[in-house]
Amino acid sequence: LLSTSLEELIMALRRQSQGFARGSSGYRGVTLHPTGRWEARIGLPGQKHVYLGLFETEVEAARAYDVKLVELRGPSMATNFAISN
């Protein structure tokens, strides 16, 4: 814990908060699609959603969400995984 930066600690807490995950997945921006695959999408202010596609695993969908979220909104956004991953 001592080697963890304050920013990394804050992001870890944000990822673990109850308000972070929603829907059928434990990851933000990921839901189980009726086909059995995992769908990733991002909700943006003033728009409905940015669809990112269907993925075989929940983790693949969550990583796609993180990459696109940082691209669209910057590295200060709460991602599913640490940005360094």
XYZ file of C-alpha atoms in Angstrom:
85
model
C 0.000 0.000 0.000
C 2.866 2.374 0.718
C 4.158 2.032 -2.851
C 0.720 2.951 -4.262
C 0.312 6.560 -5.376
C -2.619 8.602 -4.133
C -4.053 8.701 -7.666
C -3.885 4.890 -7.988
C -5.540 4.496 -4.585
C -8.371 6.863 -5.505
C -8.974 5.042 -8.797
C -8.994 1.670 -7.013
C -11.605 2.966 -4.567
C -13.720 4.381 -7.403
C -13.601 1.005 -9.199
C -14.782 -0.782 -6.034
C -17.614 1.618 -5.186
C -21.144 0.217 -5.312
C -22.223 2.863 -7.811
C -19.518 1.827 -10.267
C -20.770 -1.468 -11.681
C -24.264 -1.742 -13.126
C -26.284 -4.321 -14.981
C -25.415 -7.955 -15.590
C -21.662 -7.424 -15.399
C -19.308 -6.526 -12.599
C -17.621 -4.079 -14.990
C -18.647 -0.603 -15.980
C -19.913 -0.275 -19.563
C -20.388 -4.024 -20.036
C -23.627 -6.012 -20.278
C -24.517 -9.555 -21.235
C -26.030 -9.561 -24.723
C -28.937 -11.940 -25.553
C -26.524 -13.859 -27.826
C -24.458 -14.841 -24.771
C -21.585 -12.562 -25.714
C -20.544 -9.445 -23.782
C -21.440 -6.008 -25.134
C -19.377 -2.894 -24.412
C -20.682 0.643 -24.819
C -20.083 4.095 -23.402
C -22.745 6.620 -22.507
C -21.711 10.184 -23.306
C -23.447 13.409 -22.303
C -25.713 14.647 -25.078
C -25.555 11.300 -26.911
C -27.205 7.973 -26.299
C -24.266 5.517 -26.418
C -21.092 4.745 -28.304
C -21.345 1.066 -29.217
C -17.993 -0.754 -28.964
C -19.024 -4.233 -30.059
C -19.592 -7.770 -28.802
C -16.829 -9.744 -27.113
C -16.329 -13.373 -26.129
C -15.393 -12.548 -22.537
C -16.507 -10.001 -19.995
C -12.886 -8.926 -19.412
C -12.286 -8.291 -23.148
C -15.360 -6.068 -23.230
C -14.254 -4.209 -20.090
C -10.783 -3.589 -21.541
C -12.317 -2.267 -24.793
C -14.478 0.058 -22.705
C -11.441 1.347 -20.802
C -9.391 2.014 -23.935
C -12.186 3.939 -25.659
C -13.158 5.827 -22.490
C -9.617 7.117 -22.002
C -9.453 8.011 -25.711
C -12.734 9.961 -25.549
C -12.704 11.462 -22.049
C -9.099 11.342 -20.810
C -7.085 9.378 -18.242
C -8.835 10.893 -15.222
C -11.991 8.856 -15.866
C -12.757 5.838 -13.648
C -11.794 2.759 -15.634
C -12.390 -0.917 -14.867
C -8.666 -1.649 -14.693
C -5.605 0.406 -13.868
C -4.536 2.383 -16.945
C -1.040 0.896 -16.697
C -2.594 -2.510 -17.542
